[in-house]
PDB file of C-alpha atoms in Angstrom:
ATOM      1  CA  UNK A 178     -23.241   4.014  16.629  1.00 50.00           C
ATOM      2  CA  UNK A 179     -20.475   6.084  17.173  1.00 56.00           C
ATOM      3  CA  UNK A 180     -20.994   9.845  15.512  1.00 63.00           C
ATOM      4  CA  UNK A 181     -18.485  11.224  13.425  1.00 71.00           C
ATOM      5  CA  UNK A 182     -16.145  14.080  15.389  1.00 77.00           C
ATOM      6  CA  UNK A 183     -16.412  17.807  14.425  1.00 82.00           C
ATOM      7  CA  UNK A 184     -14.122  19.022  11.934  1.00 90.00           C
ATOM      8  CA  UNK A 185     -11.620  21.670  12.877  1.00 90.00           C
ATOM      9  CA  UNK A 186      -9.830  24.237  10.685  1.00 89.00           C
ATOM     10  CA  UNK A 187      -6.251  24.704  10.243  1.00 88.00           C
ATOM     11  CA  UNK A 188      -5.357  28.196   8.499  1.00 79.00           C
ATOM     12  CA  UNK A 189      -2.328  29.704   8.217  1.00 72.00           C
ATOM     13  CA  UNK A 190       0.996  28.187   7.508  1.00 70.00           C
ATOM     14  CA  UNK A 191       1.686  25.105   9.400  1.00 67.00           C
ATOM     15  CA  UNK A 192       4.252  24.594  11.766  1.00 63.00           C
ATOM     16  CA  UNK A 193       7.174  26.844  13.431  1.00 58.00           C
ATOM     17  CA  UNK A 194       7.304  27.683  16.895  1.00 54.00           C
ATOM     18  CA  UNK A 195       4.023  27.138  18.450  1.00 63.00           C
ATOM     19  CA  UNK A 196       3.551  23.723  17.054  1.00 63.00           C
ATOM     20  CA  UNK A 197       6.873  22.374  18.945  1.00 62.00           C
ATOM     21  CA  UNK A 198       5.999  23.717  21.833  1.00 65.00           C
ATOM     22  CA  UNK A 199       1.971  21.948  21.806  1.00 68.00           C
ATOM     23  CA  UNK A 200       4.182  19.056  20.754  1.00 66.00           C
ATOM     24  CA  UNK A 201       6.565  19.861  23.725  1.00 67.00           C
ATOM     25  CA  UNK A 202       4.819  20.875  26.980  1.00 66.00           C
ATOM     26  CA  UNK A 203       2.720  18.118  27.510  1.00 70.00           C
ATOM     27  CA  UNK A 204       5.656  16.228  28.407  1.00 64.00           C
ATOM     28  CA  UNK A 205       7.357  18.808  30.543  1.00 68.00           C
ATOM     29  CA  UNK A 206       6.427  18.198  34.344  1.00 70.00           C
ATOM     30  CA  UNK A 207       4.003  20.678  35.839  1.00 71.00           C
ATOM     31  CA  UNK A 208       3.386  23.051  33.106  1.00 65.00           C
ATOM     32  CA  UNK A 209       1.503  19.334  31.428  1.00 71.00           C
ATOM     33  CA  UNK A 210      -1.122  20.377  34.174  1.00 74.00           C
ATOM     34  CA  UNK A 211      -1.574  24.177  32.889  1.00 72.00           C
ATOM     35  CA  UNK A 212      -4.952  24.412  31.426  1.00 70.00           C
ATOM     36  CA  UNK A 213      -4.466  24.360  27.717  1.00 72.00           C
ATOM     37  CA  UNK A 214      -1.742  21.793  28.200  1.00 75.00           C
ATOM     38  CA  UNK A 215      -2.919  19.438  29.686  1.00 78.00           C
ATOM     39  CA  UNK A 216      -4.106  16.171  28.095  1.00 79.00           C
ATOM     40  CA  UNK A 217      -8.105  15.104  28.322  1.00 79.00           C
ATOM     41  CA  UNK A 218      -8.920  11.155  29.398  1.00 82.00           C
ATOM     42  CA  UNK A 219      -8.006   8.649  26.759  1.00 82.00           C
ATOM     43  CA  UNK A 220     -10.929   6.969  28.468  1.00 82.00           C
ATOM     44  CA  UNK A 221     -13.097   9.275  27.460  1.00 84.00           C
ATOM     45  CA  UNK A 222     -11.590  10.134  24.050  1.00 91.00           C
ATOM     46  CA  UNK A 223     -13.501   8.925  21.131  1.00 89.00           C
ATOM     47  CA  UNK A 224     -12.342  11.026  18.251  1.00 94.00           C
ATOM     48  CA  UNK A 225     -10.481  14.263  16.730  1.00 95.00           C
ATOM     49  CA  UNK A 226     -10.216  15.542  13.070  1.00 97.00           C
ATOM     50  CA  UNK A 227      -8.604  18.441  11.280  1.00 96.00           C
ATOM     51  CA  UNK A 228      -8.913  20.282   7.864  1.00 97.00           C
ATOM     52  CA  UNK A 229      -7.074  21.923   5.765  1.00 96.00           C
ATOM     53  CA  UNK A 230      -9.172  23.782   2.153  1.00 96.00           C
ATOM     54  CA  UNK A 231      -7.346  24.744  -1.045  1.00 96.00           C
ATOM     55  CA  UNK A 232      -4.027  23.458  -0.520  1.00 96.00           C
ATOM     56  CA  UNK A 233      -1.489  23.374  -3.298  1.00 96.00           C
ATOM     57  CA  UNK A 234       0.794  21.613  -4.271  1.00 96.00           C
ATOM     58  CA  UNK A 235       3.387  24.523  -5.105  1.00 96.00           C
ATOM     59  CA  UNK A 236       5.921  23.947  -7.708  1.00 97.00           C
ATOM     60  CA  UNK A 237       9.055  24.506  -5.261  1.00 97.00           C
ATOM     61  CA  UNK A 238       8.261  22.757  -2.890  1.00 97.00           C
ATOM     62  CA  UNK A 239       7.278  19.637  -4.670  1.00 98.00           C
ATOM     63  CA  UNK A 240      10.622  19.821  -6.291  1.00 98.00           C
ATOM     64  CA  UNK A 241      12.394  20.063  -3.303  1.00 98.00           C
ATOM     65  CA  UNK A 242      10.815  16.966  -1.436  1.00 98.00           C
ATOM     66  CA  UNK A 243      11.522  14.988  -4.911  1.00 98.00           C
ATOM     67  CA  UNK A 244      15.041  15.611  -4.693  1.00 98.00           C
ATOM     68  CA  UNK A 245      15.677  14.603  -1.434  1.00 98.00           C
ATOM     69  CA  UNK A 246      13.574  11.627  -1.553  1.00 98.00           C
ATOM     70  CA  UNK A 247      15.011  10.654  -4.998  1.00 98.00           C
ATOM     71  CA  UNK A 248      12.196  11.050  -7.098  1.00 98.00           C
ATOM     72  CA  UNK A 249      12.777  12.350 -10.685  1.00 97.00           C
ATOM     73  CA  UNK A 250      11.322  16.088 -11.278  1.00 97.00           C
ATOM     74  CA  UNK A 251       7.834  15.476 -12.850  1.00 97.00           C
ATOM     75  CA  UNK A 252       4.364  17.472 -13.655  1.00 97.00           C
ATOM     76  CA  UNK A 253       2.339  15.091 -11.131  1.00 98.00           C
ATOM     77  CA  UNK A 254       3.768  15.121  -7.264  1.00 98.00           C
ATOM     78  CA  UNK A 255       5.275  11.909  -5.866  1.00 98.00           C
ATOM     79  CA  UNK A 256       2.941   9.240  -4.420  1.00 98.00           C
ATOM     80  CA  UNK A 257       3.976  10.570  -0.895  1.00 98.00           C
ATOM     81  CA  UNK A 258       3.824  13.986  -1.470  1.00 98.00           C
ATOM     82  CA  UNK A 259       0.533  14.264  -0.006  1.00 98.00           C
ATOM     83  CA  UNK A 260       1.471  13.355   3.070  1.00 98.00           C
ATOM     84  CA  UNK A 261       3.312  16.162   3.626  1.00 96.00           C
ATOM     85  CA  UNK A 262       0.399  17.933   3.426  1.00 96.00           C
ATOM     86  CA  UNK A 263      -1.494  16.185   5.950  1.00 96.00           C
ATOM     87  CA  UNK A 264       1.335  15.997   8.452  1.00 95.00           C
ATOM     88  CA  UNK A 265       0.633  19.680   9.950  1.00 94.00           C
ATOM     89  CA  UNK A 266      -3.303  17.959  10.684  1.00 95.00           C
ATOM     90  CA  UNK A 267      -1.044  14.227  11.842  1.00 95.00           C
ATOM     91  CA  UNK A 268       0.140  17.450  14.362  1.00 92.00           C
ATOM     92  CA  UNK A 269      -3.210  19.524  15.087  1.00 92.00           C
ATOM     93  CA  UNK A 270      -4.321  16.697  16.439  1.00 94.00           C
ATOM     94  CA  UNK A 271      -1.951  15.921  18.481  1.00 93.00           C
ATOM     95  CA  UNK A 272      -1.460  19.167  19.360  1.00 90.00           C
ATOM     96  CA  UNK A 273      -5.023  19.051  20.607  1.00 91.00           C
ATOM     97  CA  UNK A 274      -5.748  19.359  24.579  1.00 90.00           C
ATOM     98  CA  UNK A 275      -8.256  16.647  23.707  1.00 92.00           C
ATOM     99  CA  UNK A 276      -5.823  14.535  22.176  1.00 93.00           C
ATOM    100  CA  UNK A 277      -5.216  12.338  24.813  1.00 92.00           C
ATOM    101  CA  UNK A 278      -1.465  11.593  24.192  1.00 92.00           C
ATOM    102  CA  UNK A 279       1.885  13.877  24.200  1.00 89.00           C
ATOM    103  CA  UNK A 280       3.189  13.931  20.524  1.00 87.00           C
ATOM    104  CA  UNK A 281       6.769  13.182  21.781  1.00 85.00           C
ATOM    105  CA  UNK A 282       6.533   9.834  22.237  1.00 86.00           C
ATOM    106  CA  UNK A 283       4.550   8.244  19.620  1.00 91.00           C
ATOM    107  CA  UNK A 284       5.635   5.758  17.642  1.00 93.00           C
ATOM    108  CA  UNK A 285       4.711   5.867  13.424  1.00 96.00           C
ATOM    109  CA  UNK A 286       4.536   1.956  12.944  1.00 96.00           C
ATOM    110  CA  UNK A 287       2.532   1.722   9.664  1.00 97.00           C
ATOM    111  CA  UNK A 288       1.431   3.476   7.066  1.00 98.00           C
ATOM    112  CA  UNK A 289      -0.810   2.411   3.628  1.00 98.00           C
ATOM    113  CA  UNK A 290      -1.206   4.879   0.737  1.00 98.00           C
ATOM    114  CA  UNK A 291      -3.753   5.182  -2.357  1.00 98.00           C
ATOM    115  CA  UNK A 292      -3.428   6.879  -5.163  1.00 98.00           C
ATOM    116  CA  UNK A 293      -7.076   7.147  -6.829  1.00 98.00           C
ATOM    117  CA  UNK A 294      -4.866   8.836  -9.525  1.00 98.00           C
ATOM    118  CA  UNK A 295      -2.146  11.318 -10.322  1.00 97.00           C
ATOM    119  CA  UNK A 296      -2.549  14.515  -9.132  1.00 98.00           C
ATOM    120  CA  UNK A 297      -0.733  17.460 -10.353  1.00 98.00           C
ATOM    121  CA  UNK A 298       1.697  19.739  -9.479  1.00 98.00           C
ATOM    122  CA  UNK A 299      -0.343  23.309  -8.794  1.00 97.00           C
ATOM    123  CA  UNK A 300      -2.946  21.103  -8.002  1.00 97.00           C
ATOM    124  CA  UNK A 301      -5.494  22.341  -5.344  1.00 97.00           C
ATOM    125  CA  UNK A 302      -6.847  20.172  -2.877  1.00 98.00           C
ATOM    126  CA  UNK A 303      -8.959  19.926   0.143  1.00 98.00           C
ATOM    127  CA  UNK A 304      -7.400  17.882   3.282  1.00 98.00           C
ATOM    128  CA  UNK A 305      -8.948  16.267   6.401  1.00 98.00           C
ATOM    129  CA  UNK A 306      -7.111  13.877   9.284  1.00 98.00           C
ATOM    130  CA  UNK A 307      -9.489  11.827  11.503  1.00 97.00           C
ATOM    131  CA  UNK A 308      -8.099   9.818  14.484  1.00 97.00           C
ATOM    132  CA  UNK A 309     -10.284   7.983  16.102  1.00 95.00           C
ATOM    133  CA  UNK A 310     -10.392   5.765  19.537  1.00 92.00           C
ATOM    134  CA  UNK A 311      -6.856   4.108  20.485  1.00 93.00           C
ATOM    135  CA  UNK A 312      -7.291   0.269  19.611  1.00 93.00           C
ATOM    136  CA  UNK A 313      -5.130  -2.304  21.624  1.00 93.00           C
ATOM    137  CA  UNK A 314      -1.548  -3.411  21.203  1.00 93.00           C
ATOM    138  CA  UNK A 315       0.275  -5.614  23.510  1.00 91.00           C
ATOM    139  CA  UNK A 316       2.516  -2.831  24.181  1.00 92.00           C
ATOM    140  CA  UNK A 317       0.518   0.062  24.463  1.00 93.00           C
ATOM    141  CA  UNK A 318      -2.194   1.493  22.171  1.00 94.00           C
ATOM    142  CA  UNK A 319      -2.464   1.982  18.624  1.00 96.00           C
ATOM    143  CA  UNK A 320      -3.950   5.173  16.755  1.00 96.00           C
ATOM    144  CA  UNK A 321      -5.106   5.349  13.072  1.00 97.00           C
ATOM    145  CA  UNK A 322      -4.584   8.852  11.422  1.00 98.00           C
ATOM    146  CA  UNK A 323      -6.732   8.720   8.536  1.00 98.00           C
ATOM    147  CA  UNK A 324      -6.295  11.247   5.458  1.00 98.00           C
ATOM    148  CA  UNK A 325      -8.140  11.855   2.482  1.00 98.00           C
ATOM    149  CA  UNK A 326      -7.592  14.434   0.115  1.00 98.00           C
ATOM    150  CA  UNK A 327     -10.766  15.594  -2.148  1.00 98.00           C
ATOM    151  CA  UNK A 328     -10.121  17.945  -5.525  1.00 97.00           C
ATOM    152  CA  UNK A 329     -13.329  18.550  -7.222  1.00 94.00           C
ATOM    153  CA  UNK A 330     -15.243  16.491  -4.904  1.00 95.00           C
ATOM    154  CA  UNK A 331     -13.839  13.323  -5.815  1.00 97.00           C
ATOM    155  CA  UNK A 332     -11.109  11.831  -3.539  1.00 98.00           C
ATOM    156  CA  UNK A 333      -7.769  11.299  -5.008  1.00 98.00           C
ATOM    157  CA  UNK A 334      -5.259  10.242  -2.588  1.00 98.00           C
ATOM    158  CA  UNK A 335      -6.121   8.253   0.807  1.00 98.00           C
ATOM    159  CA  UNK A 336      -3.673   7.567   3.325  1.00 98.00           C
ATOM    160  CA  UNK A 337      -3.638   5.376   6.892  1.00 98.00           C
ATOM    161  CA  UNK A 338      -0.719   6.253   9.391  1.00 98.00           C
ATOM    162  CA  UNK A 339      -0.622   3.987  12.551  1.00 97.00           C
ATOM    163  CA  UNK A 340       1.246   5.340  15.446  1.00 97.00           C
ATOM    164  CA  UNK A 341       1.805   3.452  18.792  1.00 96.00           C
ATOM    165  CA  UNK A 342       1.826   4.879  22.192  1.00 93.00           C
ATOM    166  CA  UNK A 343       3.651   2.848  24.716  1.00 91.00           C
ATOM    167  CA  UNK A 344       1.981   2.263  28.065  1.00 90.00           C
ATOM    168  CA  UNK A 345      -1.206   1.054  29.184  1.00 87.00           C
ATOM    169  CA  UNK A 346      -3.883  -0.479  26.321  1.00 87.00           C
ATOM    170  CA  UNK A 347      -7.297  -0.507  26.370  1.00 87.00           C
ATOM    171  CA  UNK A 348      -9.681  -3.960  26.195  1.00 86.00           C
ATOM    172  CA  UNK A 349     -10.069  -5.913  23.306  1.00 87.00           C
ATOM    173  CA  UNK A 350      -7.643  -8.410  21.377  1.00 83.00           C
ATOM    174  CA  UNK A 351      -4.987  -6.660  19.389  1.00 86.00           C
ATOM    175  CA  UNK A 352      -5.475  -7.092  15.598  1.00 82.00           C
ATOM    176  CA  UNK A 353      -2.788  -8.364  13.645  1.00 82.00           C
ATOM    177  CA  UNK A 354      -0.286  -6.095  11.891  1.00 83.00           C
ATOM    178  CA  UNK A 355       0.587  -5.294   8.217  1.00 86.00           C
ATOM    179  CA  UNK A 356       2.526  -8.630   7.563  1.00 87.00           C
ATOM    180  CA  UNK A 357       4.923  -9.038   4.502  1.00 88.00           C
ATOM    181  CA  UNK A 358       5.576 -12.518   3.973  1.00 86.00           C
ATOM    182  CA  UNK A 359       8.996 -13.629   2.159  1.00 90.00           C
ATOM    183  CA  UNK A 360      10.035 -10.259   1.696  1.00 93.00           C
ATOM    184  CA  UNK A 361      13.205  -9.880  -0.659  1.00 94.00           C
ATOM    185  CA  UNK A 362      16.829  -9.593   0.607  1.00 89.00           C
ATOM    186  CA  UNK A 363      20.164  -8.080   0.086  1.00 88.00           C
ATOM    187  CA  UNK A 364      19.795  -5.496  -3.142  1.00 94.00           C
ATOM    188  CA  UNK A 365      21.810  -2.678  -3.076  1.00 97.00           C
ATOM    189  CA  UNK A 366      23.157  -0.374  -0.295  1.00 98.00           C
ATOM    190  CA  UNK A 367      22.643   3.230   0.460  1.00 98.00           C
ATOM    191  CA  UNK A 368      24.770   5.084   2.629  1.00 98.00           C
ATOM    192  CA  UNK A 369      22.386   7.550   4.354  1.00 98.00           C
ATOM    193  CA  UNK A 370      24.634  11.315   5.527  1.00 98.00           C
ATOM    194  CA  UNK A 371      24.324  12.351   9.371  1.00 98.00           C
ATOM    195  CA  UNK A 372      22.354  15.043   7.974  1.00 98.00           C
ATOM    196  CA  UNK A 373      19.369  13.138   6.320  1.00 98.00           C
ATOM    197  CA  UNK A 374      17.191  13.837   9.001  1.00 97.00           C
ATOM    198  CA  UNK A 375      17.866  17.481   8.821  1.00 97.00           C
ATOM    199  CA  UNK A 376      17.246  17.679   5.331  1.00 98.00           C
ATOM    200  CA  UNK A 377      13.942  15.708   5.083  1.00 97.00           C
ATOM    201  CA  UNK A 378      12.788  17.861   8.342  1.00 95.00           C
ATOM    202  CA  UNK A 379      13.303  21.079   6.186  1.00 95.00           C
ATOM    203  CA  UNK A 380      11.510  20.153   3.205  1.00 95.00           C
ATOM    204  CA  UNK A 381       8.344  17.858   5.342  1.00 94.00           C
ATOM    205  CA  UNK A 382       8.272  19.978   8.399  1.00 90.00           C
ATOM    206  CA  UNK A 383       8.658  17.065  10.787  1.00 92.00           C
ATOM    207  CA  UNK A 384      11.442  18.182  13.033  1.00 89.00           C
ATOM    208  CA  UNK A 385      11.139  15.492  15.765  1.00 90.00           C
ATOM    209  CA  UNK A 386      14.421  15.470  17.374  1.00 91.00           C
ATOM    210  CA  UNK A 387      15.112  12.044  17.069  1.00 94.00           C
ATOM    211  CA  UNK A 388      15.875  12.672  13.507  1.00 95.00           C
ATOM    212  CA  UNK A 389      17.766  15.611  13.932  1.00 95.00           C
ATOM    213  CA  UNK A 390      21.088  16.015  16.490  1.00 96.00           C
ATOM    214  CA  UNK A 391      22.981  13.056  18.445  1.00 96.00           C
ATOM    215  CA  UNK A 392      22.695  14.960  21.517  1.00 96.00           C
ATOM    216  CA  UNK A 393      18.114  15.852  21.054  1.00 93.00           C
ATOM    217  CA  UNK A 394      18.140  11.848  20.081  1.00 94.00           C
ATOM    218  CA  UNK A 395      19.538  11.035  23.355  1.00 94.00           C
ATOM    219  CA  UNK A 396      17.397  13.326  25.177  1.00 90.00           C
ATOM    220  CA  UNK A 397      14.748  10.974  23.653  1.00 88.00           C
ATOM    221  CA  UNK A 398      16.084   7.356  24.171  1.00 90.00           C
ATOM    222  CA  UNK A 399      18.267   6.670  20.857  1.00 94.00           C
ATOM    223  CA  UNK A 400      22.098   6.353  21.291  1.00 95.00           C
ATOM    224  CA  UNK A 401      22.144   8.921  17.861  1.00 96.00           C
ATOM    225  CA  UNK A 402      19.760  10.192  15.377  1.00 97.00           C
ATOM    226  CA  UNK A 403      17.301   8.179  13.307  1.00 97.00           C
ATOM    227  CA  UNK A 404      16.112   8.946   9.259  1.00 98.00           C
ATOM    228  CA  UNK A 405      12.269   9.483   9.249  1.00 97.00           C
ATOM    229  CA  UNK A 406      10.192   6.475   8.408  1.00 97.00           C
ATOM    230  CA  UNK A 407       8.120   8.367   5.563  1.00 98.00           C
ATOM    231  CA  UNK A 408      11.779   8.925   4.128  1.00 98.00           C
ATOM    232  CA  UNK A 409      12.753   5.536   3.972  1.00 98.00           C
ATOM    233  CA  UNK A 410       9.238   4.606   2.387  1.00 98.00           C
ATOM    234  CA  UNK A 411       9.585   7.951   0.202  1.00 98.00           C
ATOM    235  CA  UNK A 412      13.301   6.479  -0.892  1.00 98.00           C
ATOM    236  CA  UNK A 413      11.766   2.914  -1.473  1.00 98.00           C
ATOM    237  CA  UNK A 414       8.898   4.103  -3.621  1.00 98.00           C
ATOM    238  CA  UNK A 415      11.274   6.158  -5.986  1.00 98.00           C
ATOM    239  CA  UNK A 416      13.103   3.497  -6.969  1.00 98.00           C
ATOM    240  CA  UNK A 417       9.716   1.583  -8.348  1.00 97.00           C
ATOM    241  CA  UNK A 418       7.638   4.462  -9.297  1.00 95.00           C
ATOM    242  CA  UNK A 419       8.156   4.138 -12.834  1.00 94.00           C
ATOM    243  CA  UNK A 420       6.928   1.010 -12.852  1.00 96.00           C
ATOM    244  CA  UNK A 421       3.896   1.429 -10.733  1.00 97.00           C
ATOM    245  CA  UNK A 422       0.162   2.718 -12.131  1.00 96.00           C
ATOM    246  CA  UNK A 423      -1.019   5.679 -11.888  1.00 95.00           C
ATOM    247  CA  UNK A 424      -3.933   4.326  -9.074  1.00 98.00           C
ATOM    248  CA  UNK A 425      -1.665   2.218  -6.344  1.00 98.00           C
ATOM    249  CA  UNK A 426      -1.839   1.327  -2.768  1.00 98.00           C
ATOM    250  CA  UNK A 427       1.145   1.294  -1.200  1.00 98.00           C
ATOM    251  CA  UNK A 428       1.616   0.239   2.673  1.00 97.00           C
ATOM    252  CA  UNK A 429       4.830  -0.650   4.355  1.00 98.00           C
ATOM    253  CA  UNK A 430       5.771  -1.521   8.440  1.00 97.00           C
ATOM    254  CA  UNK A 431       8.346   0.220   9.752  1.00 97.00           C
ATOM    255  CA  UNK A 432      10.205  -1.852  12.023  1.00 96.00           C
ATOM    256  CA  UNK A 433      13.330  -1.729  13.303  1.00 96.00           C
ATOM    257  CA  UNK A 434      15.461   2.490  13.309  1.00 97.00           C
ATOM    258  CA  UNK A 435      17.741   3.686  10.417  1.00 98.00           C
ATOM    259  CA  UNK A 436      20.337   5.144  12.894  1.00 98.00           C
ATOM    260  CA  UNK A 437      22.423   8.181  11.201  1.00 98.00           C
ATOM    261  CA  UNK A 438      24.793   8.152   9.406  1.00 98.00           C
ATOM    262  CA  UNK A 439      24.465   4.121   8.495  1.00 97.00           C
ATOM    263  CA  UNK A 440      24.140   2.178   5.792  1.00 98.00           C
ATOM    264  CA  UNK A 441      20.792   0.181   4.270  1.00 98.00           C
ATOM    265  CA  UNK A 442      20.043  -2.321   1.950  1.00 98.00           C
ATOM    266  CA  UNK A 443      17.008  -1.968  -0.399  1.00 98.00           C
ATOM    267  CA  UNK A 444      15.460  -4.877  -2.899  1.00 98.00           C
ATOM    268  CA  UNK A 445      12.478  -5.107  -4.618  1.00 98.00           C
ATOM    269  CA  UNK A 446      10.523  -7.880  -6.327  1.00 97.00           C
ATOM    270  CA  UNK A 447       7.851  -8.065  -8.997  1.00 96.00           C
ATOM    271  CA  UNK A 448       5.073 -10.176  -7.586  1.00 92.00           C
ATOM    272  CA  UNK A 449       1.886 -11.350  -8.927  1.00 87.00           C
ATOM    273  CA  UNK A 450      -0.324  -8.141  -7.124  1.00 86.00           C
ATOM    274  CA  UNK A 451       2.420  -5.257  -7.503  1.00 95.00           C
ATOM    275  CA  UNK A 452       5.679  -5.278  -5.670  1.00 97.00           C
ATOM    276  CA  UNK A 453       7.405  -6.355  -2.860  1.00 97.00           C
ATOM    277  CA  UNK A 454      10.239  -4.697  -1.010  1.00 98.00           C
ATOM    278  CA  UNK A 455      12.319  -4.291   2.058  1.00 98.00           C
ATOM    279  CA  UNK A 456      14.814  -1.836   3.678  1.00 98.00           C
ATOM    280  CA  UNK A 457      17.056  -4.124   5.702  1.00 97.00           C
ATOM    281  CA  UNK A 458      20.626  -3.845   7.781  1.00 97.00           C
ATOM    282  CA  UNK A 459      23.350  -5.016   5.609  1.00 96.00           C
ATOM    283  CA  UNK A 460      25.052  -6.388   8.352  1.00 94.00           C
ATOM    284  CA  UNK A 461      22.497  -9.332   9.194  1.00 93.00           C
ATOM    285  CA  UNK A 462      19.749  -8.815   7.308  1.00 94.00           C
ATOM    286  CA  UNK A 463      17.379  -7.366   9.957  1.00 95.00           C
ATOM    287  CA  UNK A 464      14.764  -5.111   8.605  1.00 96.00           C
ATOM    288  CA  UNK A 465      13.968  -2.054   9.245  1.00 97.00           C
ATOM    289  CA  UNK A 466      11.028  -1.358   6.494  1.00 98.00           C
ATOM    290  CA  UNK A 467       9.082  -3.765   4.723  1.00 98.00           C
ATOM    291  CA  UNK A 468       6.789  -3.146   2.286  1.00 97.00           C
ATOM    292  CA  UNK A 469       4.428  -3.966  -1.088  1.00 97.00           C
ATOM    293  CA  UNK A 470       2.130  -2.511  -3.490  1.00 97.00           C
ATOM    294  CA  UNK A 471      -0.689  -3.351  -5.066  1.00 97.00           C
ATOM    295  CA  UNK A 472      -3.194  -1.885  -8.116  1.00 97.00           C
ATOM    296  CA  UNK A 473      -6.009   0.556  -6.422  1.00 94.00           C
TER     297      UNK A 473
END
């Protein structure tokens, strides 16, 4: 039976500097060989987690995610708050030396969220990230950064993110995907700003530069710069919230980018379990999120 990694702290405020360059230099030529750089053997990788204790859900910050995201200003925090504050462990660990893979590079393909219940804003709570070993994908591998987040010893919010890493993949038979069948159509459009990704980086801390400039998407592969996925699940959630409990699941695939500026299509249907809904192109219907909900 496989034992359960060792926990590592992360004090301090997340982010800044040194966390885009460990996201960086393992990607750079030669200085990904420098000791404290360089990547361990995915082989021989069979788990990482971080922590995070007494972390609050401040007031201004709340606020500011909510109105980007386009949730209404509230006493309880958003259903995807939280993830913002697990995404500076989503980037410990990758961060890590014994992370096998560069953070540039991977690929956020799913993510499922439960709400045990609300959880206010001032709120303290305690956060932890696991990852443990890639699992196959008939493109690469796939890696499941699991988050729970305890107050008072009683986990509140739970959170899966999947992320795939192109390349070689590892034995065994790929499991199937989060799959929503019939998903709605058409609904109506948002035109998403050549800023977006700018303005969700400053308030999340994600500044990937595929979200951010024309010229760093290039650098990366994209002919311009794509919105985050967690903002186009954020943005799909607010429209519903209202009408969702208090203890949810929500999981969505992202599938195809949100290129900046552009223009997206969201519907939602009531459903016998929760809700249904998609973020699609306009255009021909392709979709780029898709997505339901269901009690917890």
């Amino acid at each position: 039976m496989a034992t359960a990694p060792e926990v590592r702290q992360l004090t301090g405020e997340p982010g800044g500097l040194t966390t885009l360059l460990r996201a960086a230099l393992p990607v750079v030529p030669g200085v990904n060989r420098l000791p404290g750089v360089r990547k361990g053997s995915a082989r021989d990788f069979s788990g990482l987690a971080y922590a995070r204790e007494a972390v609050v859900a401040e007031r201004g910050r709340v606020d500011a995610y909510a109105a980007v995201c386009g949730f209404p200003r509230r006493d309880v925090v958003p259903l995807t708050y939280p993830h913002m504050l697990a995404f500076p462990l989503h980037m410990a660990i990758m961060g890590d030396p014994a992370f096998p893979y560069p953070a540039i590079g991977m690929v956020h393909v799913e993510n499922a969220i439960t709400a045990h219940r609300a959880i206010g804003v001032g709120e303290s709570l305690d956060v932890t990230t696991s990852v443990g070993a890639p699992r196959p994908h008939a493109k690469g591998v796939l890696l499941d950064f699991v988050t729970a987040a305890v107050a008072g010893g009683e986990t509140v919010w739970e959170s899966t993110s999947t992320y795939l890493r192109r390349g070689r993949s590892v034995d065994g038979d790929p499991a199937p995907g989060t799959e929503v069948l019939d998903p709605p159509v058409g609904g109506v459009e948002w035109r998403l700003p050549a800023d977006l990704g700018r303005t969700y980086a400053a308030v999340s801390g994600d500044a990937n530069p595929i979200h951010l400039y024309p010229v760093t998407a290039r650098a990366l592969g994209f002919r311009r710069q794509i919105a985050h996925g967690m903002w186009t699940k954020a943005r799909s959630i607010a429209a519903i919230e209202n009408r969702l409990p208090a203890a949810v699941t929500a999981e969505v695939a992202f599938r195809k980018p949100v290129f900046l500026p552009g223009t997206v299509a969201y519907a939602a249907r009531r459903d016998d379990a929760g809700w249904t809904f998609a973020v699609t192109s306009p255009r021909d219907g392709a979709p780029h999120l898709l997505g339901r909900t269901r009690p917890a």
